[in-house]
mmCIF file of C-alpha atoms in Angstrom:
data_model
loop_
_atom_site.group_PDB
_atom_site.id
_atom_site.type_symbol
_atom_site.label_atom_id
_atom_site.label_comp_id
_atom_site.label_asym_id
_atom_site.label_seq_id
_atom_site.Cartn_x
_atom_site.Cartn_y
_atom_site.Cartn_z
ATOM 1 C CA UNK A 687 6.780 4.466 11.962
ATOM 2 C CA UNK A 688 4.666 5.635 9.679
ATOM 3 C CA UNK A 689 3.921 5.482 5.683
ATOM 4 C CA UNK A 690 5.008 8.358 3.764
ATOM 5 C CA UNK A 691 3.674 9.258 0.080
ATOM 6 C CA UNK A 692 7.610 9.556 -1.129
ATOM 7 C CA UNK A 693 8.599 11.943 -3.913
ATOM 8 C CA UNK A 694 8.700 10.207 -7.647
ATOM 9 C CA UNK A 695 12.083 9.059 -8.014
ATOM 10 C CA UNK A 696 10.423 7.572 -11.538
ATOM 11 C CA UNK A 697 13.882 7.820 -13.957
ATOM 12 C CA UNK A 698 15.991 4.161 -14.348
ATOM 13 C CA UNK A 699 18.748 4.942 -11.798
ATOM 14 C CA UNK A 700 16.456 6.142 -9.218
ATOM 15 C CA UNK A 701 13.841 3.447 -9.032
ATOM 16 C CA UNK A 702 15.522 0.008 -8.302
ATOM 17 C CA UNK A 703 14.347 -3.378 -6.926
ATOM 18 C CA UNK A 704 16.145 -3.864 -2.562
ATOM 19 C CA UNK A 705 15.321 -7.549 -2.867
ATOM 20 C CA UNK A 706 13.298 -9.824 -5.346
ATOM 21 C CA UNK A 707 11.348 -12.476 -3.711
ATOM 22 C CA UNK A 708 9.924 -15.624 -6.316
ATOM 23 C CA UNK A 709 6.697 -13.835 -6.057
ATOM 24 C CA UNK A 710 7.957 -10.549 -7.530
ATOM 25 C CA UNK A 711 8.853 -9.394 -10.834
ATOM 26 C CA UNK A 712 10.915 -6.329 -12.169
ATOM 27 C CA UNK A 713 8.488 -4.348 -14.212
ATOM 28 C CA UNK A 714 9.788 -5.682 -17.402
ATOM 29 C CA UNK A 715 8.564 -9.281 -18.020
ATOM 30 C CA UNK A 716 11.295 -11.568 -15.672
ATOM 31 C CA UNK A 717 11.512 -15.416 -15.079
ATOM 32 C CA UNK A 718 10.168 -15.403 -11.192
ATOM 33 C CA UNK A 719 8.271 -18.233 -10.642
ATOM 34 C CA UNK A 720 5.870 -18.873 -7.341
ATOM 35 C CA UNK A 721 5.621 -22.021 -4.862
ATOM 36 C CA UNK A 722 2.241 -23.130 -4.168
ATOM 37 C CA UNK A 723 3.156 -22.866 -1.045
ATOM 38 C CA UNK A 724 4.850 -19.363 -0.937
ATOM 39 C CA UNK A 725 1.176 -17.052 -1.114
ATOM 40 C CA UNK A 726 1.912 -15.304 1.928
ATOM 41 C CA UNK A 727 5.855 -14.418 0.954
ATOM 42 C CA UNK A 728 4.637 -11.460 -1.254
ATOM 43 C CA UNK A 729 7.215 -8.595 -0.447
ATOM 44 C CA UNK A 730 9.914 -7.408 1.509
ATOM 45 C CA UNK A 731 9.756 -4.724 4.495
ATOM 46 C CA UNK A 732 9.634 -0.540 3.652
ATOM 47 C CA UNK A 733 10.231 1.497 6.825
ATOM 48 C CA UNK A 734 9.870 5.432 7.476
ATOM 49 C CA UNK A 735 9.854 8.205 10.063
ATOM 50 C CA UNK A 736 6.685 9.931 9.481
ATOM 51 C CA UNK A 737 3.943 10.658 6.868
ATOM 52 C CA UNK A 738 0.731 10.954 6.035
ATOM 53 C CA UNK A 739 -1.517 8.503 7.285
ATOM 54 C CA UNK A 740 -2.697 5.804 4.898
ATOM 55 C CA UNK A 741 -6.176 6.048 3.647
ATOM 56 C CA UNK A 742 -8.546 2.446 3.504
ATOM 57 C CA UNK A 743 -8.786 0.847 0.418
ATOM 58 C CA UNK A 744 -12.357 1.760 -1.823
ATOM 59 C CA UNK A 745 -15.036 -0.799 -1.281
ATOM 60 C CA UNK A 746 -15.399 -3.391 -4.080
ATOM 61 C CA UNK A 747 -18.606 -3.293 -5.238
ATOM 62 C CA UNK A 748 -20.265 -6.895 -7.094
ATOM 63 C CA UNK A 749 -23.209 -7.812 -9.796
ATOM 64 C CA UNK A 750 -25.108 -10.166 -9.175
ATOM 65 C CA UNK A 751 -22.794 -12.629 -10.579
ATOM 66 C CA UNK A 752 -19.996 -12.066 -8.035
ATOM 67 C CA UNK A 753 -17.484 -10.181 -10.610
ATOM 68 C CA UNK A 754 -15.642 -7.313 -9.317
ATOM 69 C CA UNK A 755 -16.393 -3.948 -10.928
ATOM 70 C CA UNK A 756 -14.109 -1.276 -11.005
ATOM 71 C CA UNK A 757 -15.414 1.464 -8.389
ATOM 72 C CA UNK A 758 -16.738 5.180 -10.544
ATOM 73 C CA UNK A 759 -13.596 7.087 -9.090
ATOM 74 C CA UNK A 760 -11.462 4.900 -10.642
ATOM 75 C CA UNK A 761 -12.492 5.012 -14.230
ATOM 76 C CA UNK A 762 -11.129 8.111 -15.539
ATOM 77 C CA UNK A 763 -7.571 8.462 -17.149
ATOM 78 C CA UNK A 764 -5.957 10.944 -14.816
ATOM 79 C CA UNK A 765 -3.929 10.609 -11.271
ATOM 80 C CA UNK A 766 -6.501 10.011 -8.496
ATOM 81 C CA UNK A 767 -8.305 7.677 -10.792
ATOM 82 C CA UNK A 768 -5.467 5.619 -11.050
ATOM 83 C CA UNK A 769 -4.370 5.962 -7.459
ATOM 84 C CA UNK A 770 -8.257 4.599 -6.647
ATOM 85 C CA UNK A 771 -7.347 2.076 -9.302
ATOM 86 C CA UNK A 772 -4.597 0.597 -7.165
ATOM 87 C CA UNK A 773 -6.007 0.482 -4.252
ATOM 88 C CA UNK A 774 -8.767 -1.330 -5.960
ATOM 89 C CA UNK A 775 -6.832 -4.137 -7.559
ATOM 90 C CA UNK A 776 -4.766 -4.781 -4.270
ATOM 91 C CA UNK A 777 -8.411 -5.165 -2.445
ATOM 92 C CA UNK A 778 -8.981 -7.737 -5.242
ATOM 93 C CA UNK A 779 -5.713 -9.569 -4.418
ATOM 94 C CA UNK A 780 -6.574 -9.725 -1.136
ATOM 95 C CA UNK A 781 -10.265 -11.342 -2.453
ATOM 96 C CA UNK A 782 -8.130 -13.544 -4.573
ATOM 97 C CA UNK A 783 -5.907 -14.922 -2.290
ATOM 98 C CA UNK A 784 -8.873 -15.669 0.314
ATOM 99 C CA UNK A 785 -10.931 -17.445 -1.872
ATOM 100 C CA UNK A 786 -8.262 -19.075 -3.848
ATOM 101 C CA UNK A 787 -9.376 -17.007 -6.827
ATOM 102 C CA UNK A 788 -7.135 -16.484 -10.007
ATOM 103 C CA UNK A 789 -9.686 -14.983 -12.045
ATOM 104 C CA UNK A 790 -10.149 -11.597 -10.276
ATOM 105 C CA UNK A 791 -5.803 -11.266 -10.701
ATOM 106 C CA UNK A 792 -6.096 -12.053 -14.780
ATOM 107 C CA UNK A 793 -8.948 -9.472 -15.399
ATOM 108 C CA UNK A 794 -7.598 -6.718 -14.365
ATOM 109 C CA UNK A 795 -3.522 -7.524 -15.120
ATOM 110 C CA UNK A 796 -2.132 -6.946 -18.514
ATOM 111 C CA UNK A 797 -0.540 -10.732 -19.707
ATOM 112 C CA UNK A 798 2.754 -9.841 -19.783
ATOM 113 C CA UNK A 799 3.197 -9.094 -16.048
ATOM 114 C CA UNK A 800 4.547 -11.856 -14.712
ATOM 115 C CA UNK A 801 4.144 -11.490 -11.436
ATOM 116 C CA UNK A 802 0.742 -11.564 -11.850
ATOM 117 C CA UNK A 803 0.881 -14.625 -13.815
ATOM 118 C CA UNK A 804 2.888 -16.361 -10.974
ATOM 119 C CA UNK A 805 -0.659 -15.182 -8.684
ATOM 120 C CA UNK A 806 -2.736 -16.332 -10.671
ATOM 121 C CA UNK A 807 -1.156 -19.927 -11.661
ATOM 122 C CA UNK A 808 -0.045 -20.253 -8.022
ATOM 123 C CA UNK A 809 -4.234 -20.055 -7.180
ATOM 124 C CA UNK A 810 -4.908 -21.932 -9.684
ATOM 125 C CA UNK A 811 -3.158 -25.197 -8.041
ATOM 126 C CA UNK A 812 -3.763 -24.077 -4.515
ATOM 127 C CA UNK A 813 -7.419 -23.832 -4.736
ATOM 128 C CA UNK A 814 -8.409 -26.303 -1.160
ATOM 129 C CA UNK A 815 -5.622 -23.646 0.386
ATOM 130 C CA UNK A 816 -6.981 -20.376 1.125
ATOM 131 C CA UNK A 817 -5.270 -17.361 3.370
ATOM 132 C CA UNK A 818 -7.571 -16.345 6.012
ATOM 133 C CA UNK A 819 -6.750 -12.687 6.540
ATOM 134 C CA UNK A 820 -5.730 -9.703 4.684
ATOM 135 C CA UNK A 821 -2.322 -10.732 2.856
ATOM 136 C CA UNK A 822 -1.946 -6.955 2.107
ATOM 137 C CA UNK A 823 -3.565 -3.836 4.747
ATOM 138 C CA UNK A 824 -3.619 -0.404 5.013
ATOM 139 C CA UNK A 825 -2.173 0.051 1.788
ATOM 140 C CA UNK A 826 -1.362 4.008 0.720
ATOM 141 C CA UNK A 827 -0.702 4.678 -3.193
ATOM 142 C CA UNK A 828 1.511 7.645 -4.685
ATOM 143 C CA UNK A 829 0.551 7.874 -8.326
ATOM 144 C CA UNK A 830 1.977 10.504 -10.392
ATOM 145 C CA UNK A 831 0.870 12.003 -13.454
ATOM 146 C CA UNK A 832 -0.305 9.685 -15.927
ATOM 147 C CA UNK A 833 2.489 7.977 -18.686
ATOM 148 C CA UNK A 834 0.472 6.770 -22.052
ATOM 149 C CA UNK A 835 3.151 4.421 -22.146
ATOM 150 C CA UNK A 836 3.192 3.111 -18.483
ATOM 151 C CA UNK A 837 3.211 4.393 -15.451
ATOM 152 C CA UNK A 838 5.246 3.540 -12.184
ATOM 153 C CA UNK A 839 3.115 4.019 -8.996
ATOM 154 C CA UNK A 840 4.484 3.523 -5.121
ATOM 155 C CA UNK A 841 2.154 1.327 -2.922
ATOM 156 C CA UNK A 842 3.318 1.030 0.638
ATOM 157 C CA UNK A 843 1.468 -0.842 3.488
ATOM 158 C CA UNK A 844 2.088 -3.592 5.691
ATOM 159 C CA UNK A 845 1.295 -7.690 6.008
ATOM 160 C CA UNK A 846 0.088 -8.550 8.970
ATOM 161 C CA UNK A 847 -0.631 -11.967 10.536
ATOM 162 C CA UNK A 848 -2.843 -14.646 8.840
ATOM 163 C CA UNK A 849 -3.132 -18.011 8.462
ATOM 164 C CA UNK A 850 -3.120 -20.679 5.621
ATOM 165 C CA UNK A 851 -5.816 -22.594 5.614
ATOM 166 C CA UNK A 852 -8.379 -25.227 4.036
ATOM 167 C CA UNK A 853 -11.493 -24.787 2.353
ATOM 168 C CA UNK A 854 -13.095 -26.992 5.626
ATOM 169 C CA UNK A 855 -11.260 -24.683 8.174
ATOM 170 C CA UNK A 856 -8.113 -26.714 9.182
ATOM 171 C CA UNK A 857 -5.438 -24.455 10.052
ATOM 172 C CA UNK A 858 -1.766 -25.542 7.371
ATOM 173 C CA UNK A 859 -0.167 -22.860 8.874
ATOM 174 C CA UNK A 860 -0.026 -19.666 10.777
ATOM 175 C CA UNK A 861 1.971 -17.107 8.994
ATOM 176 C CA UNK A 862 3.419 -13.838 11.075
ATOM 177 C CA UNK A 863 3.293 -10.933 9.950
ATOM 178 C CA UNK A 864 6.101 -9.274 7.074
ATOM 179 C CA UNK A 865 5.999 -5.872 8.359
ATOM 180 C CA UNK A 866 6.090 -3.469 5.801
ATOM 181 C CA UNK A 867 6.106 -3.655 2.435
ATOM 182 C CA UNK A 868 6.834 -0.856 -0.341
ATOM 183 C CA UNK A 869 6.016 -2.268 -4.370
ATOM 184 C CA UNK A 870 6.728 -0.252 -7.598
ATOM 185 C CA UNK A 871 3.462 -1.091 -9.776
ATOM 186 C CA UNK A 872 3.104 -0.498 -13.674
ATOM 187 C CA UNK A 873 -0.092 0.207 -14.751
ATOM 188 C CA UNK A 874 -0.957 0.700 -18.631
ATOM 189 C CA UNK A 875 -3.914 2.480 -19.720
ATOM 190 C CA UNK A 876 -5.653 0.519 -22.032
ATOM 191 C CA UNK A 877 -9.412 0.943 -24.366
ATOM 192 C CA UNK A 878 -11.298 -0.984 -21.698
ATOM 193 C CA UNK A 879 -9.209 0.670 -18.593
ATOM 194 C CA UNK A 880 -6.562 0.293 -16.437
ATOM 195 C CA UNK A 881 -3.992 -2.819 -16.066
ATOM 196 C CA UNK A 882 -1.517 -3.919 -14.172
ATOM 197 C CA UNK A 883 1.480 -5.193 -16.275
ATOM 198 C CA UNK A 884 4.487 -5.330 -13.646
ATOM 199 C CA UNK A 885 5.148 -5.635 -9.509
ATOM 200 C CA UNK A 886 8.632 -5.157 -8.444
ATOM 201 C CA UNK A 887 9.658 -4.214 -4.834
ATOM 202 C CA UNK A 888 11.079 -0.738 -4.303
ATOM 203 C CA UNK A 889 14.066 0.819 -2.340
#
């Protein structure tokens, strides 16, 4: 089955949360917290009949120093730059979470998104644990018009099969794959660019 770009269902009654796991937040700052151990349990499953094929996320592109820098297509304040912008910062997750990481999650996610801050404090005590794998693939994004107050973008893809592992290679723990998963991601516009201030699962 594939992933479909769905139609924005954006108002309060239309876009609700299936199932929370402790990794994932409404979009208003909640109280989930994040086991140490819990990396891999990031989202529950989204199914569909057909769709347009998912597009690969955009190449993330370092200085010399390592730091992620937001790629050129992603920098304006309209649609498909935010829709590039997505795809961007779930490429970085997937970089944070394989290198045991938090600091690529808190640059580019507003402070009040707790979800986020569950990431990033989860990596922060897990750092000789490391996911070997992509924790989040072929991810498609549906971002409609841009909200100066906040806007609500779909991100469907699927988690495949990794493993948990330490820094010298030891295996912790193979973790199947979650199937699909479907978030609702707010993203604020901001001076310096684009954050992420909520994750919630969708319908």
């Amino acid at each position: 089955m594939g992933l479909v770009r769905r139609r924005f269902l954006w108002s309060t009654g239309q876009v609700r949360a299936v199932r929370f796991l402790a990794t994932v937040e409404q979009v208003r700052p909640g109280t989930a917290t994040l086991p140490v151990a819990a990396l891999a349990l990031l989202a529950t499953t989204s199914c569909s009949s057909s769709g347009a094929q998912p597009t690969s996320l955009p190449r993330i592109s370092t200085t010399s120093t390592a730091t992620p820098t937001v790629p050129p297509q992603a920098t304006a304040n309209t649609s498909l730059a935010l829709d590039a912008f997505v795809r961007f910062y779930f490429a970085l997750l997937n970089v944070a979470f394989s290198t045991s990481d938090a600091s690529v999650v808190r640059r580019w996610s507003d402070p009040i998104c707790q979800t986020c801050n569950n990431y990033a404090k989860a990596l922060d005590t897990s750092r000789e644990e490391i996911i070997k794998g992509k924790t989040f693939d072929q991810v498609d994004v549906a971002a409609p018009p841009v909200n100066p107050s906040g806007t609500l973008v779909e991100v469907f893809g699927t988690i495949p099969a990794r493993k948990l592992i330490k820094r010298n290679g030891t295996v912790v723990k193979d973790l199947p794959s979650d199937g699909r998963f479907h978030f609702v991601v707010n993203v604020i516009r901001t001076p310096s660019g684009w954050l992420v201030r909520g994750i919630k699962n969708g319908d």
